mmCIF file of C-alpha atoms and ligand atoms in Angstrom:
data_model
loop_
_atom_site.group_PDB
_atom_site.id
_atom_site.type_symbol
_atom_site.label_atom_id
_atom_site.label_comp_id
_atom_site.label_asym_id
_atom_site.label_seq_id
_atom_site.Cartn_x
_atom_site.Cartn_y
_atom_site.Cartn_z
ATOM 1 C CA MET A 1 -0.013 -0.058 -0.027
ATOM 2 C CA SER A 2 1.415 3.755 -0.828
ATOM 3 C CA ALA A 3 1.714 6.159 1.918
ATOM 4 C CA ARG A 4 -1.077 8.312 2.103
ATOM 5 C CA PHE A 5 -0.338 12.433 0.795
ATOM 6 C CA ASP A 6 -0.947 14.040 4.508
ATOM 7 C CA VAL A 7 -2.957 17.475 3.608
ATOM 8 C CA ASP A 8 -3.263 18.971 7.330
ATOM 9 C CA ALA A 9 0.497 18.632 7.676
ATOM 10 C CA ALA A 10 1.199 19.585 3.732
ATOM 11 C CA LEU A 11 -1.253 22.530 3.963
ATOM 12 C CA ARG A 12 0.992 26.049 3.927
ATOM 13 C CA PRO A 13 1.120 27.277 7.474
ATOM 14 C CA ALA A 14 -0.759 30.667 6.731
ATOM 15 C CA LEU A 15 -4.010 28.938 5.279
ATOM 16 C CA ARG A 16 -4.327 26.426 8.436
ATOM 17 C CA GLY A 17 -7.424 26.984 10.631
ATOM 18 C CA MET A 18 -8.072 30.339 7.749
ATOM 19 C CA GLU A 19 -11.634 30.158 6.136
ATOM 20 C CA GLY A 20 -11.984 30.750 2.517
ATOM 21 C CA TYR A 21 -13.704 32.960 0.810
ATOM 22 C CA GLU A 22 -17.514 33.288 1.587
ATOM 23 C CA PRO A 23 -19.470 32.964 -2.007
ATOM 24 C CA ILE A 24 -23.171 33.250 -2.873
ATOM 25 C CA GLU A 25 -24.979 29.938 -3.876
ATOM 26 C CA PRO A 26 -25.891 28.853 -6.935
ATOM 27 C CA PRO A 27 -29.574 30.214 -7.379
ATOM 28 C CA GLU A 28 -31.256 26.447 -8.655
ATOM 29 C CA GLU A 29 -29.479 25.331 -5.103
ATOM 30 C CA ALA A 30 -30.924 27.581 -3.330
ATOM 31 C CA ALA A 31 -34.393 27.267 -5.431
ATOM 32 C CA ALA A 32 -34.178 23.674 -4.703
ATOM 33 C CA ARG A 33 -33.476 24.170 -0.576
ATOM 34 C CA TYR A 34 -36.526 26.711 -0.096
ATOM 35 C CA GLY A 35 -39.180 24.720 -2.113
ATOM 36 C CA VAL A 36 -39.164 27.679 -4.993
ATOM 37 C CA VAL A 37 -39.645 27.312 -8.816
ATOM 38 C CA PRO A 38 -36.460 28.479 -10.025
ATOM 39 C CA GLU A 39 -38.989 30.781 -12.546
ATOM 40 C CA ASP A 40 -40.000 32.345 -9.538
ATOM 41 C CA VAL A 41 -36.713 33.437 -7.958
ATOM 42 C CA VAL A 42 -35.849 37.050 -7.354
ATOM 43 C CA LYS A 43 -32.159 36.701 -7.093
ATOM 44 C CA VAL A 44 -30.891 39.981 -5.585
ATOM 45 C CA ASP A 45 -27.766 38.870 -3.605
ATOM 46 C CA GLY A 46 -24.813 38.840 -6.118
ATOM 47 C CA ASN A 47 -25.100 42.233 -7.307
ATOM 48 C CA GLU A 48 -25.573 41.496 -10.906
ATOM 49 C CA ASN A 49 -27.157 43.298 -13.733
ATOM 50 C CA PRO A 50 -30.582 42.520 -13.722
ATOM 51 C CA TYR A 51 -30.473 43.077 -17.841
ATOM 52 C CA GLY A 52 -27.734 40.567 -18.179
ATOM 53 C CA PRO A 53 -25.185 41.377 -21.832
ATOM 54 C CA SER A 54 -25.565 43.498 -24.209
ATOM 55 C CA PRO A 55 -27.267 42.478 -27.690
ATOM 56 C CA ARG A 56 -23.831 43.097 -28.878
ATOM 57 C CA ALA A 57 -22.104 41.278 -26.416
ATOM 58 C CA LEU A 58 -24.589 38.361 -27.086
ATOM 59 C CA LYS A 59 -24.219 38.841 -30.610
ATOM 60 C CA ALA A 60 -20.663 38.477 -29.964
ATOM 61 C CA LEU A 61 -20.793 35.262 -27.913
ATOM 62 C CA ALA A 62 -23.200 33.567 -30.472
ATOM 63 C CA GLY A 63 -19.980 32.885 -32.728
ATOM 64 C CA GLY A 64 -16.438 35.083 -34.668
ATOM 65 C CA TYR A 65 -14.353 33.586 -31.985
ATOM 66 C CA GLU A 66 -12.108 30.836 -32.677
ATOM 67 C CA ALA A 67 -12.078 28.750 -29.122
ATOM 68 C CA HIS A 68 -9.641 26.018 -29.856
ATOM 69 C CA ARG A 69 -7.371 28.972 -30.309
ATOM 70 C CA TYR A 70 -5.145 30.228 -26.942
ATOM 71 C CA PRO A 71 -6.458 33.988 -26.210
ATOM 72 C CA ASP A 72 -3.528 36.456 -26.900
ATOM 73 C CA PRO A 73 -1.307 37.045 -23.392
ATOM 74 C CA ASP A 74 -0.877 40.314 -24.169
ATOM 75 C CA GLN A 75 -4.315 41.020 -24.455
ATOM 76 C CA ARG A 76 -3.894 43.532 -27.600
ATOM 77 C CA ARG A 77 -7.491 43.702 -28.475
ATOM 78 C CA LEU A 78 -8.938 43.951 -25.077
ATOM 79 C CA ARG A 79 -6.543 46.707 -24.076
ATOM 80 C CA ALA A 80 -6.745 48.964 -27.024
ATOM 81 C CA ALA A 81 -10.862 49.142 -26.928
ATOM 82 C CA LEU A 82 -10.008 49.857 -22.458
ATOM 83 C CA ALA A 83 -7.802 52.771 -23.854
ATOM 84 C CA ALA A 84 -9.835 54.183 -26.351
ATOM 85 C CA ARG A 85 -13.047 53.655 -23.884
ATOM 86 C CA HIS A 86 -11.494 55.509 -20.964
ATOM 87 C CA HIS A 87 -9.024 57.936 -23.295
ATOM 88 C CA ILE A 88 -5.638 56.680 -21.656
ATOM 89 C CA PRO A 89 -2.666 54.745 -22.645
ATOM 90 C CA GLU A 90 -2.962 50.610 -23.035
ATOM 91 C CA SER A 91 0.399 50.317 -21.497
ATOM 92 C CA SER A 92 -1.436 51.560 -18.254
ATOM 93 C CA ILE A 93 -4.355 48.737 -18.643
ATOM 94 C CA VAL A 94 -3.680 45.159 -17.482
ATOM 95 C CA ALA A 95 -7.213 42.724 -18.156
ATOM 96 C CA GLY A 96 -7.870 39.630 -15.726
ATOM 97 C CA ALA A 97 -10.317 36.687 -15.064
ATOM 98 C CA GLY A 98 -12.768 39.397 -13.045
ATOM 99 C CA ALA A 99 -11.418 42.125 -10.924
ATOM 100 C CA ASP A 100 -10.985 39.084 -8.491
ATOM 101 C CA GLU A 101 -8.023 37.968 -10.783
ATOM 102 C CA LEU A 102 -6.330 41.728 -10.286
ATOM 103 C CA ILE A 103 -7.077 41.472 -7.111
ATOM 104 C CA ASP A 104 -5.209 38.046 -6.477
ATOM 105 C CA LEU A 105 -1.910 39.528 -8.989
ATOM 106 C CA VAL A 106 -1.337 42.601 -6.658
ATOM 107 C CA PHE A 107 -1.079 40.167 -3.612
ATOM 108 C CA ARG A 108 0.849 37.716 -5.983
ATOM 109 C CA VAL A 109 2.920 40.380 -7.251
ATOM 110 C CA PHE A 110 3.597 42.656 -4.109
ATOM 111 C CA VAL A 111 3.019 40.951 -0.782
ATOM 112 C CA ASP A 112 5.460 38.818 0.872
ATOM 113 C CA PRO A 113 4.187 37.251 4.154
ATOM 114 C CA GLY A 114 4.061 39.553 7.092
ATOM 115 C CA ASP A 115 3.489 42.546 4.998
ATOM 116 C CA ARG A 116 0.634 44.889 6.545
ATOM 117 C CA VAL A 117 -2.265 45.404 3.757
ATOM 118 C CA VAL A 118 -4.984 47.687 5.311
ATOM 119 C CA ILE A 119 -8.624 47.499 5.242
ATOM 120 C CA ALA A 120 -11.859 49.565 6.238
ATOM 121 C CA SER A 121 -14.554 46.888 7.331
ATOM 122 C CA PRO A 122 -16.914 45.760 6.420
ATOM 123 C CA THR A 123 -15.937 45.556 3.011
ATOM 124 C CA PHE A 124 -15.021 43.373 -0.179
ATOM 125 C CA GLY A 125 -14.643 39.979 1.761
ATOM 126 C CA MET A 126 -11.623 39.227 -1.032
ATOM 127 C CA TYR A 127 -9.027 41.590 0.200
ATOM 128 C CA GLY A 128 -9.094 39.570 3.585
ATOM 129 C CA PHE A 129 -8.981 36.296 1.533
ATOM 130 C CA GLY A 130 -6.061 37.418 -0.490
ATOM 131 C CA ALA A 131 -4.307 38.666 2.437
ATOM 132 C CA ARG A 132 -5.190 35.118 4.195
ATOM 133 C CA LEU A 133 -4.241 33.322 1.229
ATOM 134 C CA TYR A 134 -0.710 34.952 0.916
ATOM 135 C CA GLY A 135 0.249 35.423 4.621
ATOM 136 C CA ALA A 136 -0.501 39.292 5.192
ATOM 137 C CA THR A 137 -0.861 40.868 8.128
ATOM 138 C CA LEU A 138 -4.423 42.548 7.548
ATOM 139 C CA VAL A 139 -5.021 46.006 9.099
ATOM 140 C CA ASP A 140 -8.468 46.935 9.865
ATOM 141 C CA ALA A 141 -9.645 50.421 10.736
ATOM 142 C CA PRO A 142 -13.204 50.090 10.923
ATOM 143 C CA ARG A 143 -16.019 52.251 9.736
ATOM 144 C CA ASP A 144 -18.196 53.606 11.830
ATOM 145 C CA GLU A 145 -21.431 51.524 12.637
ATOM 146 C CA ALA A 146 -23.992 54.191 12.841
ATOM 147 C CA GLU A 147 -23.267 56.047 8.740
ATOM 148 C CA TRP A 148 -20.203 53.281 7.797
ATOM 149 C CA SER A 149 -17.983 56.471 6.911
ATOM 150 C CA ILE A 150 -14.336 56.019 7.109
ATOM 151 C CA ASP A 151 -12.344 56.494 10.048
ATOM 152 C CA ALA A 152 -9.780 58.814 7.913
ATOM 153 C CA ASP A 153 -7.081 59.562 10.217
ATOM 154 C CA ALA A 154 -7.419 55.830 11.536
ATOM 155 C CA LEU A 155 -7.218 54.539 7.731
ATOM 156 C CA VAL A 156 -4.167 57.229 6.988
ATOM 157 C CA ASP A 157 -2.688 55.956 10.172
ATOM 158 C CA ALA A 158 -2.585 52.399 9.410
ATOM 159 C CA ALA A 159 -1.422 53.158 5.953
ATOM 160 C CA GLU A 160 1.477 54.585 7.228
ATOM 161 C CA GLY A 161 4.302 51.779 6.460
ATOM 162 C CA ALA A 162 2.121 49.490 4.521
ATOM 163 C CA LYS A 163 2.566 47.692 2.294
ATOM 164 C CA MET A 164 -0.961 48.974 0.376
ATOM 165 C CA VAL A 165 -4.761 49.915 0.937
ATOM 166 C CA PHE A 166 -7.787 48.226 -0.144
ATOM 167 C CA VAL A 167 -11.047 50.625 -0.282
ATOM 168 C CA PRO A 168 -13.966 50.106 -2.972
ATOM 169 C CA SER A 169 -15.461 53.005 -4.505
ATOM 170 C CA PRO A 170 -18.411 52.686 -3.816
ATOM 171 C CA ASN A 171 -17.856 50.308 -0.761
ATOM 172 C CA ASN A 172 -19.548 46.761 -0.498
ATOM 173 C CA PRO A 173 -21.359 46.614 1.209
ATOM 174 C CA THR A 174 -22.407 49.971 2.462
ATOM 175 C CA GLY A 175 -22.620 51.802 -0.775
ATOM 176 C CA GLY A 176 -20.553 55.334 -0.255
ATOM 177 C CA LEU A 177 -18.277 56.621 -2.347
ATOM 178 C CA LEU A 178 -14.433 57.160 -0.989
ATOM 179 C CA PRO A 179 -13.860 60.582 0.084
ATOM 180 C CA ARG A 180 -11.617 62.541 -2.345
ATOM 181 C CA ASP A 181 -9.465 64.121 0.877
ATOM 182 C CA VAL A 182 -9.164 60.636 2.277
ATOM 183 C CA CYS A 183 -8.106 59.289 -1.086
ATOM 184 C CA GLU A 184 -5.197 62.220 -1.367
ATOM 185 C CA ARG A 185 -4.124 61.329 2.243
ATOM 186 C CA LEU A 186 -3.985 57.883 1.893
ATOM 187 C CA LEU A 187 -2.050 58.390 -1.340
ATOM 188 C CA ALA A 188 0.791 60.533 0.777
ATOM 189 C CA SER A 189 1.308 57.881 2.841
ATOM 190 C CA GLY A 190 3.445 55.926 0.998
ATOM 191 C CA ALA A 191 1.349 52.745 0.645
ATOM 192 C CA LEU A 192 -0.171 51.471 -2.703
ATOM 193 C CA LEU A 193 -3.543 52.273 -2.734
ATOM 194 C CA VAL A 194 -6.039 50.255 -4.985
ATOM 195 C CA VAL A 195 -9.484 51.836 -5.483
ATOM 196 C CA ASP A 196 -11.953 49.107 -6.606
ATOM 197 C CA GLU A 197 -14.362 50.997 -9.014
ATOM 198 C CA ALA A 198 -16.392 47.739 -9.359
ATOM 199 C CA TYR A 199 -19.744 49.758 -8.793
ATOM 200 C CA ILE A 200 -18.559 53.141 -10.155
ATOM 201 C CA GLU A 201 -20.616 53.587 -12.984
ATOM 202 C CA PHE A 202 -23.942 53.027 -11.093
ATOM 203 C CA ALA A 203 -22.581 56.003 -9.001
ATOM 204 C CA HIS A 204 -22.373 60.102 -9.237
ATOM 205 C CA GLY A 205 -18.900 60.024 -8.157
ATOM 206 C CA GLU A 206 -15.932 60.652 -10.766
ATOM 207 C CA SER A 207 -13.805 57.620 -11.399
ATOM 208 C CA LEU A 208 -9.779 58.082 -10.607
ATOM 209 C CA VAL A 209 -9.072 56.103 -13.806
ATOM 210 C CA PRO A 210 -7.106 59.320 -15.346
ATOM 211 C CA LEU A 211 -4.812 59.715 -11.714
ATOM 212 C CA ALA A 212 -4.351 55.837 -12.276
ATOM 213 C CA ALA A 213 -3.231 55.942 -15.709
ATOM 214 C CA SER A 214 -1.344 59.401 -15.640
ATOM 215 C CA GLY A 215 1.622 57.382 -13.767
ATOM 216 C CA ASN A 216 1.488 60.234 -11.015
ATOM 217 C CA ALA A 217 0.237 58.372 -8.254
ATOM 218 C CA SER A 218 0.716 54.806 -6.439
ATOM 219 C CA LEU A 219 -2.861 53.711 -7.325
ATOM 220 C CA ILE A 220 -4.252 51.053 -8.914
ATOM 221 C CA VAL A 221 -7.910 51.596 -9.911
ATOM 222 C CA LEU A 222 -10.283 48.374 -10.191
ATOM 223 C CA ARG A 223 -13.084 48.164 -12.856
ATOM 224 C CA THR A 224 -15.313 45.158 -13.971
ATOM 225 C CA PHE A 225 -17.633 44.013 -16.740
ATOM 226 C CA SER A 226 -19.983 42.303 -14.261
ATOM 227 C CA LYS A 227 -21.490 44.567 -13.232
ATOM 228 C CA TRP A 228 -21.935 47.813 -15.578
ATOM 229 C CA ALA A 229 -22.183 45.145 -18.524
ATOM 230 C CA GLY A 230 -23.744 41.782 -16.920
ATOM 231 C CA LEU A 231 -20.987 39.793 -18.201
ATOM 232 C CA ALA A 232 -20.518 38.348 -14.273
ATOM 233 C CA GLY A 233 -20.541 34.576 -15.427
ATOM 234 C CA LEU A 234 -18.039 35.276 -18.171
ATOM 235 C CA ARG A 235 -15.034 36.991 -15.819
ATOM 236 C CA VAL A 236 -13.658 39.687 -16.996
ATOM 237 C CA GLY A 237 -11.981 43.041 -15.316
ATOM 238 C CA TYR A 238 -9.031 45.545 -15.656
ATOM 239 C CA GLY A 239 -6.650 47.360 -13.613
ATOM 240 C CA VAL A 240 -5.435 50.753 -14.304
ATOM 241 C CA MET A 241 -1.976 51.687 -12.999
ATOM 242 C CA PRO A 242 1.447 53.574 -13.681
ATOM 243 C CA ARG A 243 2.699 51.663 -16.026
ATOM 244 C CA PRO A 244 5.798 50.046 -14.177
ATOM 245 C CA ILE A 245 3.195 48.429 -12.119
ATOM 246 C CA ALA A 246 1.092 47.366 -15.462
ATOM 247 C CA ASP A 247 4.688 46.094 -16.802
ATOM 248 C CA ALA A 248 5.115 43.806 -13.429
ATOM 249 C CA PHE A 249 1.735 42.442 -13.550
ATOM 250 C CA MET A 250 1.700 41.533 -17.438
ATOM 251 C CA GLN A 251 5.151 39.380 -16.200
ATOM 252 C CA TRP A 252 3.673 37.288 -14.010
ATOM 253 C CA LYS A 253 -0.313 36.995 -14.872
ATOM 254 C CA GLN A 254 -1.716 33.774 -15.977
ATOM 255 C CA PRO A 255 -0.578 33.876 -19.046
ATOM 256 C CA TYR A 256 -4.582 33.444 -20.656
ATOM 257 C CA GLY A 257 -6.826 34.937 -18.076
ATOM 258 C CA VAL A 258 -9.386 36.211 -19.825
ATOM 259 C CA ASN A 259 -10.720 33.985 -22.400
ATOM 260 C CA LEU A 260 -12.041 34.468 -26.185
ATOM 261 C CA ALA A 261 -15.692 34.041 -24.999
ATOM 262 C CA ALA A 262 -14.885 36.676 -22.393
ATOM 263 C CA GLU A 263 -13.088 38.872 -24.581
ATOM 264 C CA ALA A 264 -15.003 39.172 -27.235
ATOM 265 C CA ALA A 265 -17.816 39.837 -24.748
ATOM 266 C CA ALA A 266 -16.088 42.976 -23.472
ATOM 267 C CA ILE A 267 -15.092 44.663 -26.630
ATOM 268 C CA ALA A 268 -18.691 44.078 -28.118
ATOM 269 C CA SER A 269 -19.672 45.607 -24.457
ATOM 270 C CA ILE A 270 -17.318 48.444 -25.437
ATOM 271 C CA GLU A 271 -19.227 48.649 -28.597
ATOM 272 C CA ASP A 272 -22.193 48.968 -26.939
ATOM 273 C CA ALA A 273 -21.588 51.337 -24.230
ATOM 274 C CA SER A 274 -23.745 54.040 -24.483
ATOM 275 C CA LEU A 275 -26.701 51.173 -24.531
ATOM 276 C CA LEU A 276 -25.321 49.667 -20.854
ATOM 277 C CA ASP A 277 -25.034 53.581 -19.451
ATOM 278 C CA GLU A 278 -28.578 54.163 -19.938
ATOM 279 C CA ARG A 279 -29.227 50.520 -17.769
ATOM 280 C CA ALA A 280 -26.736 51.598 -15.499
ATOM 281 C CA CYS A 281 -28.921 54.569 -15.211
ATOM 282 C CA GLU A 282 -32.135 52.999 -14.758
ATOM 283 C CA ILE A 283 -30.648 50.931 -11.859
ATOM 284 C CA ALA A 284 -29.566 53.886 -10.225
ATOM 285 C CA GLY A 285 -33.253 55.257 -10.851
ATOM 286 C CA GLU A 286 -34.688 52.348 -9.072
ATOM 287 C CA ARG A 287 -32.225 51.806 -6.374
ATOM 288 C CA GLY A 288 -33.864 55.393 -5.827
ATOM 289 C CA ARG A 289 -37.100 53.483 -5.887
ATOM 290 C CA LEU A 290 -36.102 50.779 -3.840
ATOM 291 C CA GLU A 291 -35.114 52.872 -0.926
ATOM 292 C CA ALA A 292 -38.102 54.675 -0.948
ATOM 293 C CA GLY A 293 -39.965 51.912 -0.756
ATOM 294 C CA LEU A 294 -38.218 50.333 1.968
ATOM 295 C CA ARG A 295 -38.270 53.875 4.098
ATOM 296 C CA ASP A 296 -42.532 53.826 3.611
ATOM 297 C CA GLY A 297 -42.013 50.156 4.968
ATOM 298 C CA GLU A 298 -41.519 49.459 8.299
ATOM 299 C CA TRP A 299 -38.722 46.907 9.005
ATOM 300 C CA LEU A 300 -35.462 48.063 6.895
ATOM 301 C CA ASP A 301 -33.678 51.156 7.266
ATOM 302 C CA PRO A 302 -31.345 51.347 3.819
ATOM 303 C CA ALA A 303 -27.624 53.207 3.774
ATOM 304 C CA PRO A 304 -27.921 55.642 1.474
ATOM 305 C CA SER A 305 -25.885 53.951 -1.705
ATOM 306 C CA GLU A 306 -23.670 54.999 -4.492
ATOM 307 C CA ALA A 307 -23.741 51.065 -5.811
ATOM 308 C CA ASN A 308 -26.094 48.505 -7.498
ATOM 309 C CA PHE A 309 -27.151 47.568 -3.857
ATOM 310 C CA LEU A 310 -28.688 48.540 -0.497
ATOM 311 C CA LEU A 311 -27.307 47.468 2.812
ATOM 312 C CA CYS A 312 -30.654 47.196 5.472
ATOM 313 C CA ARG A 313 -30.576 47.779 8.801
ATOM 314 C CA MET A 314 -33.215 45.582 10.173
ATOM 315 C CA SER A 315 -35.858 47.147 12.628
ATOM 316 C CA ASP A 316 -36.066 46.577 16.201
ATOM 317 C CA ARG A 317 -39.172 44.875 15.475
ATOM 318 C CA LEU A 318 -37.730 41.831 13.327
ATOM 319 C CA GLY A 319 -35.353 40.356 15.870
ATOM 320 C CA GLY A 320 -31.789 40.871 15.676
ATOM 321 C CA ASP A 321 -30.878 37.976 13.582
ATOM 322 C CA GLY A 322 -30.789 38.804 9.855
ATOM 323 C CA ALA A 323 -30.006 34.992 9.093
ATOM 324 C CA ALA A 324 -33.692 34.601 9.887
ATOM 325 C CA LEU A 325 -34.922 37.659 7.760
ATOM 326 C CA ARG A 326 -32.548 35.938 4.684
ATOM 327 C CA GLU A 327 -34.370 32.767 5.055
ATOM 328 C CA ALA A 328 -38.074 33.660 5.613
ATOM 329 C CA LEU A 329 -37.355 36.157 2.590
ATOM 330 C CA ALA A 330 -35.844 33.233 0.489
ATOM 331 C CA ARG A 331 -39.006 30.612 1.536
ATOM 332 C CA ARG A 332 -40.787 33.522 -0.651
ATOM 333 C CA GLY A 333 -38.600 32.890 -3.529
ATOM 334 C CA VAL A 334 -36.548 36.692 -2.618
ATOM 335 C CA PHE A 335 -32.643 35.914 -2.447
ATOM 336 C CA VAL A 336 -31.023 38.306 -0.279
ATOM 337 C CA ARG A 337 -27.052 38.598 0.970
ATOM 338 C CA PHE A 338 -26.426 38.301 4.698
ATOM 339 C CA PHE A 339 -22.489 38.452 6.035
ATOM 340 C CA SER A 340 -21.592 36.725 9.473
ATOM 341 C CA ASP A 341 -19.723 39.328 10.439
ATOM 342 C CA PRO A 342 -21.167 40.356 13.710
ATOM 343 C CA ARG A 343 -21.609 43.962 13.114
ATOM 344 C CA LEU A 344 -23.565 43.123 10.229
ATOM 345 C CA ARG A 345 -25.904 40.510 12.280
ATOM 346 C CA ARG A 346 -28.600 42.680 11.873
ATOM 347 C CA HIS A 347 -28.159 43.523 8.012
ATOM 348 C CA VAL A 348 -29.205 42.082 5.026
ATOM 349 C CA ARG A 349 -27.737 43.420 1.442
ATOM 350 C CA ILE A 350 -30.276 43.799 -1.363
ATOM 351 C CA SER A 351 -29.286 44.176 -5.181
ATOM 352 C CA VAL A 352 -31.296 46.649 -7.154
ATOM 353 C CA GLY A 353 -33.223 44.657 -10.089
ATOM 354 C CA ARG A 354 -35.373 45.362 -12.209
ATOM 355 C CA PRO A 355 -38.783 47.245 -11.331
ATOM 356 C CA THR A 356 -41.015 43.864 -10.853
ATOM 357 C CA ASP A 357 -38.056 42.578 -8.762
ATOM 358 C CA THR A 358 -38.621 45.473 -6.481
ATOM 359 C CA ASP A 359 -42.231 45.012 -6.192
ATOM 360 C CA ARG A 360 -41.495 41.367 -5.247
ATOM 361 C CA VAL A 361 -38.621 42.386 -2.750
ATOM 362 C CA LEU A 362 -40.894 44.702 -1.101
ATOM 363 C CA ALA A 363 -44.229 42.442 -0.668
ATOM 364 C CA ALA A 364 -42.160 39.685 0.215
ATOM 365 C CA LEU A 365 -40.768 41.619 2.754
ATOM 366 C CA GLU A 366 -44.009 42.903 4.138
ATOM 367 C CA GLU A 367 -45.027 39.457 4.341
ATOM 368 C CA ALA A 368 -41.762 38.519 6.191
ATOM 369 C CA GLY A 369 -41.437 41.083 8.464
ATOM 370 C CA ARG A 370 -45.339 40.266 9.993
ATOM 371 C CA GLU A 371 -43.885 36.595 10.085
ATOM 372 C CA LEU A 372 -40.725 37.509 12.509
ATOM 373 C CA GLU A 373 -42.074 39.448 14.422
ATOM 374 C CA GLY A 374 -43.564 37.539 16.953
ATOM 375 C CA THR A 375 -39.736 35.767 17.323
ATOM 376 C CA ARG A 376 -37.367 38.913 18.430
ATOM 377 C CA ASP A 377 -35.358 38.377 20.697
ATOM 378 C CA ASP A 378 -35.325 41.197 23.023
ATOM 379 C CA GLU A 379 -31.855 40.709 24.721
HETATM 380 N N1 PMP B 401 -15.394 44.421 -6.387
HETATM 381 C C1 PMP B 401 -15.947 44.548 -5.496
HETATM 382 C C2 PMP B 401 -15.919 45.868 -4.451
HETATM 383 C C3 PMP B 401 -17.024 43.447 -5.954
HETATM 384 O O1 PMP B 401 -18.254 43.730 -5.013
HETATM 385 C C4 PMP B 401 -16.780 42.931 -6.380
HETATM 386 C C5 PMP B 401 -17.624 41.385 -7.042
HETATM 387 N N2 PMP B 401 -18.456 41.506 -6.090
HETATM 388 C C6 PMP B 401 -15.626 42.446 -6.994
HETATM 389 C C7 PMP B 401 -14.690 43.408 -7.035
HETATM 390 C C8 PMP B 401 -15.483 40.885 -8.041
HETATM 391 O O2 PMP B 401 -15.769 41.984 -9.426
HETATM 392 P P1 PMP B 401 -15.732 40.483 -10.843
HETATM 393 O O3 PMP B 401 -17.002 39.629 -11.060
HETATM 394 O O4 PMP B 401 -15.328 41.529 -11.546
HETATM 395 O O5 PMP B 401 -14.376 39.566 -10.215
#
């Protein structure tokens, strides 16, 4: 008999006892578990685009690329299209399999075990995941719990001497933008600043892409086709950064991260940008309607958001358990996101869907609210 490979002993020490990323469940699985027919599901747990890909992207996906060939490791066509879209040099752009691959690349290229990586929680889980995976020391400058605003002094203090700082703008899951003055103070700290603009197309704020491309700041801006372009399932995102950083990323990225179908759909989406911008505007408008509907109701208090989701605090009448609310809504076919972070125990995050989705969310919440009202824990 051959000797067994001992996984526990072989696992890198940085990974022992650590938790992985907390992903969302495929809707078919959740639907089956809650006894809901898939057609009745309102999927507002993943901050996806309810309108799906643009017509040109769908057409591009139907053919026109040679799936038996490897993609261009230099991403020439996609980088050229992105450069034209943003009026920046191609040499400042690196694309990847989602913004997630760019986050991984930042760690892969720059982070040694023990390096300090700074976040302002609650925030997107992928930065902590990267820190665990690469053995970095995660330093948190938590947001205040009333408004979810950044504690600028604490964040800038933490950034001093750190390798890098990750801040999404708008932030996931809280929805607010990174204030410009905080951004400037972070850029002066000497750490590499990564501003993740995955949701910027739904916001009124200005993008930092031009500043990142100028090469005059230690700044990487991340963008994605998952939200604005409705291509979450194809996995394509990109970063804009000073050229020396882009050169290092091109050298050390996986050669074929962006597959041919994703590349074709992304380029076609850029050609359909005005339609996708209009849809983003509609989603931002619908966010206002969802927010107003929630405020009019008795159950949830949404935080102001510039993204395609609302982080909502549960009314005391609902009891203190966001997981229970998530379940009660799921039984009614409405899938929202709940987080295990103790500060978000009384919260759920609801993505903005189509107007009919908003109606379903509000109706299901009314029923779930009545159901849970009796079960609250008066601790
Ligand atoms: N950044 C933020 C802030 C996000 O919320 C998400 C998606 N949940 C991502 C990046 C990942 O984007 P992508 O799908 O392009 O990997």
